[in-house]
Amino acid sequence: MNAKLKIALLSMLGFSTVACCGSKKAGGKKDDAQPQIIESDSINTGIILMYGVPFPDGRPASPISEEEAAKRVEEIRTNEAATEDNVEVQKKEENEEEITIQRGPAPAPDGTLVTPITEEEAAKLIEEMESDKGKAQHGPARLPDGSAASTLSEEEAAKRVAEMEAKSEQAQK
Amino acid sequence: MKGQRLGLRKQIGLKLFNSLYDTAVERHTLRTLFWECTLRCNLKCRHCGSDCRTDVTERDMPLADFLRVLDEEVTPNIDPSQLLIIFSGGEVLVRSDIEEAGREVTRRGYMWGMVTNGMALSRERLRSLVAAGLRSISVSFDGFEPIHNHIRGNAHSFERARAAISYIREIEGLTYDVITCVTPALVERLEEWKEYLISEGITRWRIFSIFPAGRARHDDTLHLNAEQFRHLMEFIRHTRTEGRIDLNYACEGFLGGYEGEVRDHFYMCNAGVSVASIRVNGDISGCTSVRANYTQGNIYRDSFWQVWQDRFEVFRNRRWAHKGECAECRVWEFCRGGGMHLRDDDGELMYCHYKMLK
């Protein structure tokens, strides 16, 4: 598999390829710099180093007036205030999109998400499953509400029976 | 919280990236060259990994010596437009000839940039640097005024950094970001600090945590504990999802479940792979953040290009680091023993980000 294909796969998996192609992820934000894309089939451009600086975007630099700079800061502040609600909506949409892209773990039947496990844990589980094959594992019986019935002591069982009988008498009255 | 666990998608992504990393090592195309032009500084920050100050004994490297290396060793072997030169210190602006240096490297076709604490960056100085070809700049801004001034050891440092940033915003086309070293004093106020930066019109932000080197080595008030570090990771992840400011964690450290979520790239240590530095005394090494003795040669004795091509084995093949706490680590294949700047003179690991996420 050549490098370009690997970079394409990384993109499809949803990972930024800034280290691969030197371009900055847009992030959906307004930014006055349009990054220059450095086409490359290798990585290491675009990563900002400790004690380093961001890679220049290729545009020539020129001074603007203080007033113009202040105006641009004010515009950013105004946009921030005006789009607060939109950010919330957008955030929700991005989260939903992220979940779709991630193709993350499918929810369990009760709606909870399965916690991701490491390869070693997965391998161990498979091993355990293989070694348990053939053994009947009925596990604890399920109560009507879905919870596992636990083994009761004789005293607890007697207490429960007495409670049930008392409730039944109450209902009949 | 994400912690150490890697989901399947991320594992696949990391494995793909790993093979690309191997290719990058094999090619070791030089992309960034630090020129440590001075160790002098107009501050004496508590967290300085280079132990810089006003009274260093090492003299500044003459500009002509650096330009000789460029002309004789680097330029004949690369495309200058693909190499970023970073003027590094100390505080670069204590040198009065930085504009001359900038003009000279620009004339040779290179891009250049610098990091500054902002103390000496007046509006006029910045404009003269831009006229000399400055294309990228980072300003250190470590938190609210009491916090920043405490770290920097100067009562005016916050105001000067803030002013420097405002001057930078007056230059259209100048790439910049703001760097914050997050200390325990700031970690509970990160949301406030973020809002402040956004209100100042800052669009690009980088966060470091302080590693134990130089003056920071024995100062526990600067180091985040595990809980604070995890809080920081969650903050960065959440801020990136918000999308109101472009925030990245520093390039260091394998971050387990946070890989791909707190910076724009997966972890890789570029020291000696695509990054070299020429130190103030002529030593050739990886990034300037590597303070332990991993010197590969010296420009006053060796050919820089030959050193770059034929040495740097310790940077490019990290098998030697597969020992100690790394020996049995499940993420070794992705981490490769961490950043070179986190290894001491004996090759021992000083700090592990992944362990902090347990």
Coordinates of C-alpha atoms in Angstrom, one line a residue:
Chain A
M1 CA 0.0 0.0 0.0
N2 CA 1.7 3.3 -1.0
A3 CA 1.9 6.4 1.1
K4 CA -0.9 8.3 -0.7
L5 CA -3.3 5.5 -0.2
K6 CA -2.5 5.4 3.5
I7 CA -3.0 9.1 3.8
A8 CA -6.4 8.7 1.9
L9 CA -7.4 5.9 4.3
L10 CA -6.5 8.1 7.3
S11 CA -8.8 10.8 5.9
M12 CA -11.6 8.3 5.4
L13 CA -11.2 7.2 9.0
G14 CA -11.8 10.7 10.0
F15 CA -8.3 11.7 11.1
S16 CA -6.7 15.0 10.2
T17 CA -4.0 14.6 7.6
V18 CA -2.3 17.9 8.4
A19 CA 0.9 16.0 9.2
C20 CA 0.6 14.4 5.8
C21 CA -0.3 17.2 3.4
G22 CA 0.6 20.3 5.4
S23 CA -2.9 21.7 5.3
K24 CA -4.7 22.9 8.4
K25 CA -8.0 21.3 9.3
A26 CA -10.7 24.0 8.8
G27 CA -12.6 23.2 11.9
G28 CA -15.6 25.1 10.7
K29 CA -14.2 28.3 12.1
K30 CA -13.7 31.6 10.4
D31 CA -10.1 32.2 10.0
D32 CA -8.4 34.9 8.0
A33 CA -5.6 32.7 7.0
Q34 CA -6.1 30.3 4.1
P35 CA -3.5 27.6 4.6
Q36 CA -1.3 26.6 1.7
I37 CA -1.5 22.9 0.9
I38 CA 1.9 21.4 0.5
E39 CA 1.3 18.3 -1.6
S40 CA 3.3 15.5 -0.3
D41 CA 3.2 11.7 0.0
S42 CA 5.2 11.8 3.2
I43 CA 4.5 13.2 6.6
N44 CA 6.2 15.7 8.9
T45 CA 5.2 19.0 7.5
G46 CA 2.6 21.0 9.3
I47 CA 3.4 19.7 12.8
I48 CA 4.2 22.7 15.0
L49 CA 7.2 21.9 17.1
M50 CA 8.0 22.6 20.7
Y51 CA 9.8 26.0 20.7
G52 CA 8.7 26.3 17.1
V53 CA 6.2 28.3 15.1
P54 CA 3.3 27.5 12.8
F55 CA 4.3 26.9 9.1
P56 CA 3.7 30.2 7.2
D57 CA 0.7 30.0 5.0
G58 CA 2.5 31.5 2.0
R59 CA 0.8 34.9 1.9
P60 CA 2.9 38.0 2.0
A61 CA 2.7 39.9 5.2
S62 CA 1.7 43.6 5.3
P63 CA 0.8 46.0 8.0
I64 CA -2.8 47.3 8.4
S65 CA -3.8 50.3 10.5
E66 CA -4.5 50.0 14.2
E67 CA -8.1 51.0 13.6
E68 CA -8.6 48.3 11.0
A69 CA -7.0 45.7 13.4
A70 CA -9.3 46.9 16.2
K71 CA -12.3 46.7 13.9
R72 CA -11.5 43.1 13.0
V73 CA -11.2 42.1 16.6
E74 CA -14.6 43.8 17.2
E75 CA -16.1 41.9 14.3
I76 CA -14.9 38.6 15.8
R77 CA -16.5 39.6 19.2
T78 CA -19.7 40.5 17.5
N79 CA -19.8 37.3 15.5
E80 CA -19.2 35.4 18.7
A81 CA -22.2 37.0 20.5
A82 CA -24.5 36.7 17.5
T83 CA -23.8 33.1 16.8
E84 CA -23.8 31.7 20.3
D85 CA -27.0 29.8 19.6
N86 CA -25.8 28.7 16.3
V87 CA -22.7 27.3 17.9
E88 CA -24.8 25.2 20.2
V89 CA -26.8 23.9 17.2
Q90 CA -23.7 23.4 15.2
K91 CA -21.9 21.6 18.1
K92 CA -24.8 19.2 18.3
E93 CA -24.7 18.6 14.6
E94 CA -21.0 18.1 14.6
N95 CA -21.2 15.6 17.5
E96 CA -23.9 13.7 15.7
E97 CA -21.7 13.7 12.5
E98 CA -18.7 12.7 14.5
I99 CA -20.5 9.7 15.9
T100 CA -21.6 8.8 12.4
I101 CA -18.1 9.1 11.0
Q102 CA -16.5 7.3 13.9
R103 CA -18.8 4.3 13.4
G104 CA -18.2 3.8 17.0
P105 CA -19.3 0.8 19.1
A106 CA -22.9 -0.2 18.5
P107 CA -25.2 0.2 21.5
A108 CA -26.0 -2.8 23.6
P109 CA -29.7 -4.0 23.6
D110 CA -30.3 -1.9 26.8
G111 CA -29.0 1.2 25.0
T112 CA -25.7 1.5 26.8
L113 CA -22.5 1.8 24.8
V114 CA -20.1 -1.0 24.8
T115 CA -16.8 0.3 26.2
P116 CA -14.0 0.0 23.6
I117 CA -11.3 -2.6 24.6
T118 CA -7.7 -3.0 23.6
E119 CA -6.5 -5.7 21.3
E120 CA -5.0 -7.6 24.2
E121 CA -8.3 -7.5 26.1
A122 CA -10.1 -8.6 22.9
A123 CA -7.7 -11.5 22.4
K124 CA -8.1 -12.5 26.0
L125 CA -11.9 -12.5 25.8
I126 CA -11.8 -14.6 22.6
E127 CA -9.5 -17.0 24.4
E128 CA -11.9 -17.2 27.3
M129 CA -14.8 -17.7 25.0
E130 CA -13.0 -20.5 23.1
S131 CA -12.1 -22.3 26.3
D132 CA -15.7 -22.0 27.6
K133 CA -17.2 -23.4 24.4
G134 CA -19.3 -26.4 25.0
K135 CA -19.9 -25.5 28.6
A136 CA -23.5 -24.5 29.3
Q137 CA -23.6 -21.2 30.8
H138 CA -27.1 -20.4 31.7
G139 CA -26.2 -17.6 34.1
P140 CA -28.6 -16.2 36.6
A141 CA -32.3 -16.2 35.7
R142 CA -33.7 -12.9 34.6
L143 CA -36.5 -11.3 36.5
P144 CA -39.4 -9.6 34.6
D145 CA -37.7 -6.2 34.9
G146 CA -34.5 -7.5 33.2
S147 CA -32.3 -7.6 36.3
A148 CA -30.5 -10.8 37.2
A149 CA -32.0 -12.8 40.0
S150 CA -29.5 -13.3 42.7
T151 CA -29.3 -16.2 45.0
L152 CA -31.1 -15.6 48.2
S153 CA -30.4 -17.0 51.6
E154 CA -33.1 -19.1 53.3
E155 CA -33.9 -16.2 55.7
E156 CA -34.2 -13.7 52.9
A157 CA -36.3 -16.0 50.8
A158 CA -38.7 -16.5 53.8
K159 CA -38.8 -12.8 54.3
R160 CA -39.7 -12.1 50.7
V161 CA -42.5 -14.8 50.8
A162 CA -43.9 -13.2 53.9
E163 CA -43.9 -9.8 52.2
M164 CA -45.6 -11.1 49.1
E165 CA -48.3 -12.8 51.2
A166 CA -48.9 -9.6 53.2
K167 CA -49.3 -7.6 49.9
S168 CA -51.7 -10.2 48.6
E169 CA -53.9 -10.0 51.7
Q170 CA -53.9 -6.2 51.5
A171 CA -55.0 -6.3 47.9
Q172 CA -57.9 -8.7 48.7
K173 CA -59.1 -6.4 51.4
Chain B
M1 CA -12.9 10.7 29.9
K2 CA -10.8 9.1 27.3
G3 CA -7.8 7.9 29.2
Q4 CA -5.4 5.3 27.8
R5 CA -7.8 3.2 25.8
L6 CA -7.6 3.1 22.1
G7 CA -10.7 2.3 20.1
L8 CA -10.5 0.1 17.0
R9 CA -10.7 3.0 14.6
K10 CA -7.9 4.8 16.3
Q11 CA -5.7 1.7 16.4
I12 CA -6.1 1.3 12.7
G13 CA -5.3 5.0 12.1
L14 CA -2.3 4.8 14.4
K15 CA -1.0 1.7 12.6
L16 CA -1.3 3.4 9.2
F17 CA 0.4 6.6 10.5
N18 CA 3.1 4.4 12.0
S19 CA 4.1 3.1 8.6
L20 CA 4.1 6.7 7.2
Y21 CA 6.4 7.6 10.2
D22 CA 8.8 4.9 9.2
T23 CA 8.9 6.3 5.7
A24 CA 9.6 9.8 7.0
V25 CA 12.5 8.4 9.1
E26 CA 13.9 6.6 6.2
R27 CA 13.8 9.7 4.0
H28 CA 14.7 12.2 6.8
T29 CA 14.0 15.2 4.7
L30 CA 15.0 18.3 6.5
R31 CA 12.0 20.6 6.9
T32 CA 12.8 22.7 9.9
L33 CA 16.1 24.1 11.0
F34 CA 16.4 25.9 14.4
W35 CA 19.2 28.4 14.7
E36 CA 19.8 28.9 18.4
C37 CA 21.3 32.4 17.8
T38 CA 21.6 33.3 21.5
L39 CA 21.1 32.0 25.0
R40 CA 20.7 35.5 26.4
C41 CA 17.3 36.5 27.6
N42 CA 15.6 39.6 29.0
L43 CA 13.7 37.5 31.5
K44 CA 14.5 34.6 33.7
C45 CA 11.4 32.4 33.6
R46 CA 10.8 29.8 36.2
H47 CA 10.1 27.1 33.6
C48 CA 12.9 27.7 31.2
G49 CA 14.1 24.4 29.9
S50 CA 17.2 26.0 28.4
D51 CA 18.2 27.8 31.7
C52 CA 18.4 31.1 29.7
R53 CA 19.2 34.4 31.4
T54 CA 20.9 37.7 31.0
D55 CA 24.3 36.6 32.2
V56 CA 25.1 33.6 30.1
T57 CA 28.7 32.9 29.3
E58 CA 28.1 31.4 25.8
R59 CA 28.5 34.2 23.3
D60 CA 26.0 34.6 20.5
M61 CA 26.8 32.8 17.3
P62 CA 27.9 35.2 14.7
L63 CA 25.4 35.5 11.8
A64 CA 28.2 34.9 9.3
D65 CA 28.8 31.4 10.7
F66 CA 25.2 30.4 10.4
L67 CA 25.0 31.8 6.9
R68 CA 28.1 29.8 5.9
V69 CA 26.4 26.6 6.9
L70 CA 23.3 27.6 4.9
D71 CA 25.3 28.5 1.8
E72 CA 27.8 25.6 1.8
E73 CA 25.9 22.8 3.3
V74 CA 22.1 23.3 3.3
T75 CA 21.2 25.2 0.2
P76 CA 23.0 23.0 -2.3
N77 CA 21.0 20.0 -1.0
I78 CA 17.5 21.2 -0.5
D79 CA 14.8 23.4 -1.9
P80 CA 14.9 26.5 0.4
S81 CA 11.2 27.2 0.0
Q82 CA 10.5 23.9 1.7
L83 CA 12.6 24.6 4.8
L84 CA 11.5 26.7 7.7
I85 CA 14.2 28.4 9.7
I86 CA 13.3 29.2 13.2
F87 CA 15.4 31.8 15.1
S88 CA 15.6 30.5 18.6
G89 CA 17.0 31.5 22.0
G90 CA 17.0 32.7 24.8
E91 CA 15.1 35.7 23.6
V92 CA 15.9 36.3 20.0
L93 CA 15.1 40.0 20.2
V94 CA 18.0 40.7 22.4
R95 CA 20.1 40.6 19.3
S96 CA 20.1 43.8 17.3
D97 CA 21.0 42.1 14.0
I98 CA 17.9 39.9 13.7
E99 CA 16.5 42.0 10.9
E100 CA 19.8 41.6 9.0
A101 CA 19.6 37.8 9.7
G102 CA 16.1 37.7 8.4
R103 CA 16.9 39.6 5.3
E104 CA 19.8 37.3 4.5
V105 CA 17.8 34.0 4.9
T106 CA 14.9 35.5 3.0
R107 CA 17.2 36.5 0.2
R108 CA 18.3 32.9 0.0
G109 CA 14.7 31.8 -0.5
Y110 CA 14.0 30.5 3.0
M111 CA 11.0 31.1 5.2
W112 CA 11.7 32.1 8.7
G113 CA 10.0 32.6 12.0
M114 CA 10.6 33.1 15.7
V115 CA 9.2 32.7 19.2
T116 CA 9.2 35.6 21.6
N117 CA 8.2 36.6 25.1
G118 CA 7.1 39.9 23.7
M119 CA 9.1 42.1 26.1
A120 CA 11.1 43.7 23.3
L121 CA 8.5 43.5 20.5
S122 CA 7.4 47.1 19.9
R123 CA 5.2 47.9 17.0
E124 CA 8.1 49.4 15.2
R125 CA 10.4 46.4 15.8
L126 CA 7.7 44.0 14.6
R127 CA 7.3 46.0 11.4
S128 CA 11.0 46.0 10.7
L129 CA 11.0 42.2 11.2
V130 CA 8.2 41.8 8.8
A131 CA 10.0 44.0 6.3
A132 CA 13.0 41.6 6.8
G133 CA 10.8 38.7 5.8
L134 CA 9.3 37.4 9.1
R135 CA 6.5 35.0 8.2
S136 CA 5.6 33.3 11.4
I137 CA 5.7 34.2 15.0
S138 CA 4.6 32.7 18.3
V139 CA 4.1 34.7 21.6
S140 CA 4.3 33.1 25.0
F141 CA 1.2 34.0 27.1
D142 CA 1.0 31.9 30.2
G143 CA -2.3 33.0 31.8
F144 CA -3.8 35.9 33.6
E145 CA -1.6 38.7 34.7
P146 CA -0.6 37.4 38.2
I147 CA 0.1 33.9 36.8
H148 CA 2.0 35.1 33.8
N149 CA 4.1 37.6 35.7
H150 CA 4.9 35.0 38.4
I151 CA 6.2 32.5 35.9
R152 CA 8.1 35.1 33.9
G153 CA 9.4 36.9 37.0
N154 CA 8.6 40.4 35.7
A155 CA 5.7 42.7 36.6
H156 CA 5.4 44.1 33.1
S157 CA 5.7 40.8 31.1
F158 CA 1.9 40.2 30.8
E159 CA 1.2 43.7 29.5
R160 CA 4.1 43.5 27.1
A161 CA 3.0 40.1 25.7
R162 CA -0.6 41.4 25.3
A163 CA 0.7 44.4 23.5
A164 CA 2.9 42.3 21.2
I165 CA -0.1 40.2 20.3
S166 CA -2.1 43.3 19.4
Y167 CA 0.7 44.5 17.2
I168 CA 0.9 41.1 15.5
R169 CA -2.8 41.4 14.7
E170 CA -2.0 44.5 12.8
I171 CA 0.0 42.6 10.3
E172 CA -2.2 40.9 7.7
G173 CA -0.7 37.7 6.4
L174 CA 1.6 37.1 9.3
T175 CA 1.1 33.6 10.6
Y176 CA 1.0 33.5 14.4
D177 CA -0.1 31.7 17.4
V178 CA -0.1 32.1 21.2
I179 CA 1.5 29.6 23.4
T180 CA 0.4 28.9 27.0
C181 CA 2.3 26.8 29.4
V182 CA -0.4 25.5 31.6
T183 CA 0.5 25.3 35.3
P184 CA -1.6 24.2 38.2
A185 CA -2.5 27.8 38.9
L186 CA -4.2 28.1 35.5
V187 CA -5.7 24.7 35.1
E188 CA -8.9 25.5 36.9
R189 CA -9.4 28.7 35.0
L190 CA -8.8 27.4 31.5
E191 CA -12.3 28.3 30.4
E192 CA -11.9 31.9 31.5
W193 CA -8.5 32.1 29.9
K194 CA -10.0 30.8 26.7
E195 CA -12.7 33.4 26.7
Y196 CA -10.2 36.1 27.3
L197 CA -8.0 35.0 24.4
I198 CA -11.1 34.9 22.1
S199 CA -12.1 38.3 23.3
E200 CA -8.6 39.5 22.3
G201 CA -9.2 38.3 18.8
I202 CA -6.8 35.4 19.0
T203 CA -7.7 32.6 16.6
R204 CA -4.8 30.2 17.1
W205 CA -3.6 28.8 20.4
R206 CA -1.2 26.2 21.5
I207 CA -0.9 24.6 25.0
F208 CA 2.1 23.1 26.6
S209 CA 2.5 21.4 29.9
I210 CA 5.9 21.9 31.5
F211 CA 8.4 19.1 31.3
P212 CA 11.0 18.6 34.0
A213 CA 14.1 20.1 32.5
G214 CA 16.3 23.1 33.1
R215 CA 14.9 25.4 35.8
A216 CA 11.6 23.6 35.8
R217 CA 13.2 20.3 36.8
H218 CA 12.7 20.7 40.5
D219 CA 9.9 23.2 40.7
D220 CA 6.8 21.2 41.6
T221 CA 4.5 24.3 41.5
L222 CA 4.9 24.1 37.7
H223 CA 4.0 20.5 37.1
L224 CA 0.5 19.2 36.5
N225 CA -0.5 16.1 38.4
A226 CA -2.3 13.3 36.7
E227 CA -5.8 14.6 37.4
Q228 CA -4.9 18.1 36.2
F229 CA -3.4 16.6 33.1
R230 CA -6.5 14.7 32.3
H231 CA -8.6 17.8 32.9
L232 CA -6.4 19.6 30.5
M233 CA -6.9 17.0 27.8
E234 CA -10.6 17.1 28.3
F235 CA -10.6 20.8 28.0
I236 CA -8.6 20.8 24.8
R237 CA -10.8 18.1 23.3
H238 CA -13.9 20.0 24.2
T239 CA -12.5 23.4 22.9
R240 CA -11.6 21.8 19.6
T241 CA -15.2 20.4 19.3
E242 CA -16.6 23.9 20.0
G243 CA -14.6 25.3 17.1
R244 CA -14.3 28.9 18.4
I245 CA -10.6 28.9 18.6
D246 CA -8.0 26.7 16.9
L247 CA -6.4 24.9 19.8
N248 CA -3.6 22.3 19.7
Y249 CA -1.7 20.6 22.4
A250 CA 2.1 20.6 21.9
C251 CA 3.7 18.0 19.7
E252 CA 5.1 16.0 22.6
G253 CA 3.8 12.8 24.2
F254 CA 1.7 9.9 23.1
L255 CA -1.7 10.7 24.4
G256 CA -3.5 7.3 24.3
G257 CA -7.3 7.8 23.8
Y258 CA -6.8 11.5 23.1
E259 CA -4.6 10.9 20.0
G260 CA -6.2 12.6 17.1
E261 CA -8.4 14.7 19.4
V262 CA -6.3 17.3 21.0
R263 CA -4.1 18.3 18.1
D264 CA -4.2 18.2 14.4
H265 CA -1.9 15.2 14.0
F266 CA -1.0 11.9 15.6
Y267 CA 2.0 11.9 17.8
M268 CA 5.4 11.7 16.3
C269 CA 8.8 13.0 17.4
N270 CA 10.4 14.8 14.5
A271 CA 13.7 15.5 16.2
G272 CA 16.4 14.2 13.9
V273 CA 13.8 13.0 11.4
S274 CA 12.8 16.3 9.8
V275 CA 14.1 18.8 12.4
A276 CA 17.7 19.8 13.2
S277 CA 19.2 22.6 15.3
I278 CA 22.4 24.5 15.2
R279 CA 23.2 25.5 18.8
V280 CA 24.8 28.7 19.9
N281 CA 28.2 26.9 20.3
G282 CA 27.9 25.2 16.9
D283 CA 26.6 21.9 18.2
I284 CA 24.3 20.0 15.8
S285 CA 21.3 18.3 17.4
G286 CA 17.5 17.8 17.1
C287 CA 15.0 20.3 18.3
T288 CA 16.2 23.0 20.7
S289 CA 13.9 21.5 23.3
V290 CA 16.4 18.5 23.5
R291 CA 18.7 19.8 26.2
A292 CA 20.4 16.5 27.1
N293 CA 23.6 15.6 25.3
Y294 CA 22.5 14.1 22.0
T295 CA 24.8 16.3 20.0
Q296 CA 25.6 14.7 16.7
G297 CA 28.5 17.0 15.6
N298 CA 29.6 20.6 15.5
I299 CA 29.6 23.1 12.6
Y300 CA 33.1 24.3 13.5
R301 CA 34.4 20.8 13.0
D302 CA 32.0 18.8 10.9
S303 CA 30.0 19.1 7.7
F304 CA 26.5 19.9 8.8
W305 CA 25.0 18.0 5.8
Q306 CA 27.1 15.0 6.3
V307 CA 26.1 14.9 9.9
W308 CA 22.4 15.2 9.0
Q309 CA 22.7 12.4 6.4
D310 CA 24.9 9.9 8.2
R311 CA 24.4 10.4 11.9
F312 CA 21.3 11.0 14.0
E313 CA 20.9 7.3 14.4
V314 CA 19.9 7.7 18.1
F315 CA 17.0 9.9 16.9
R316 CA 15.9 7.8 14.0
N317 CA 16.1 4.3 15.5
R318 CA 14.6 4.4 19.0
R319 CA 15.0 0.8 19.8
W320 CA 17.6 1.8 22.4
A321 CA 14.7 3.5 24.3
H322 CA 12.8 0.3 24.6
K323 CA 13.8 -0.3 28.2
G324 CA 12.8 0.5 31.7
E325 CA 9.2 1.6 32.0
C326 CA 8.9 1.5 28.2
A327 CA 10.0 -2.2 27.9
E328 CA 6.6 -3.7 28.6
C329 CA 4.4 -0.8 27.4
R330 CA 1.5 -1.7 25.2
V331 CA 1.7 1.4 23.1
W332 CA 5.5 1.3 22.4
E333 CA 4.9 0.8 18.7
F334 CA 3.1 4.2 18.6
C335 CA 5.1 6.0 21.1
R336 CA 8.6 4.8 20.5
G337 CA 9.8 5.9 23.9
G338 CA 8.4 9.5 23.7
G339 CA 10.0 12.7 22.7
M340 CA 13.8 13.0 22.6
H341 CA 13.6 16.1 24.8
L342 CA 12.1 13.8 27.6
R343 CA 15.2 11.6 27.7
D344 CA 18.1 12.5 30.0
D345 CA 21.8 12.1 29.3
D346 CA 21.6 8.4 30.3
G347 CA 18.6 7.8 28.0
E348 CA 16.2 7.5 30.9
L349 CA 12.7 8.7 30.5
M350 CA 12.0 11.8 32.6
Y351 CA 8.3 12.0 31.9
C352 CA 5.6 9.8 30.3
H353 CA 2.3 11.5 29.1
Y354 CA 0.6 8.2 28.6
K355 CA 1.1 7.1 32.2
M356 CA -0.5 10.4 33.3
L357 CA -3.7 9.2 31.6
K358 CA -4.2 6.1 33.7

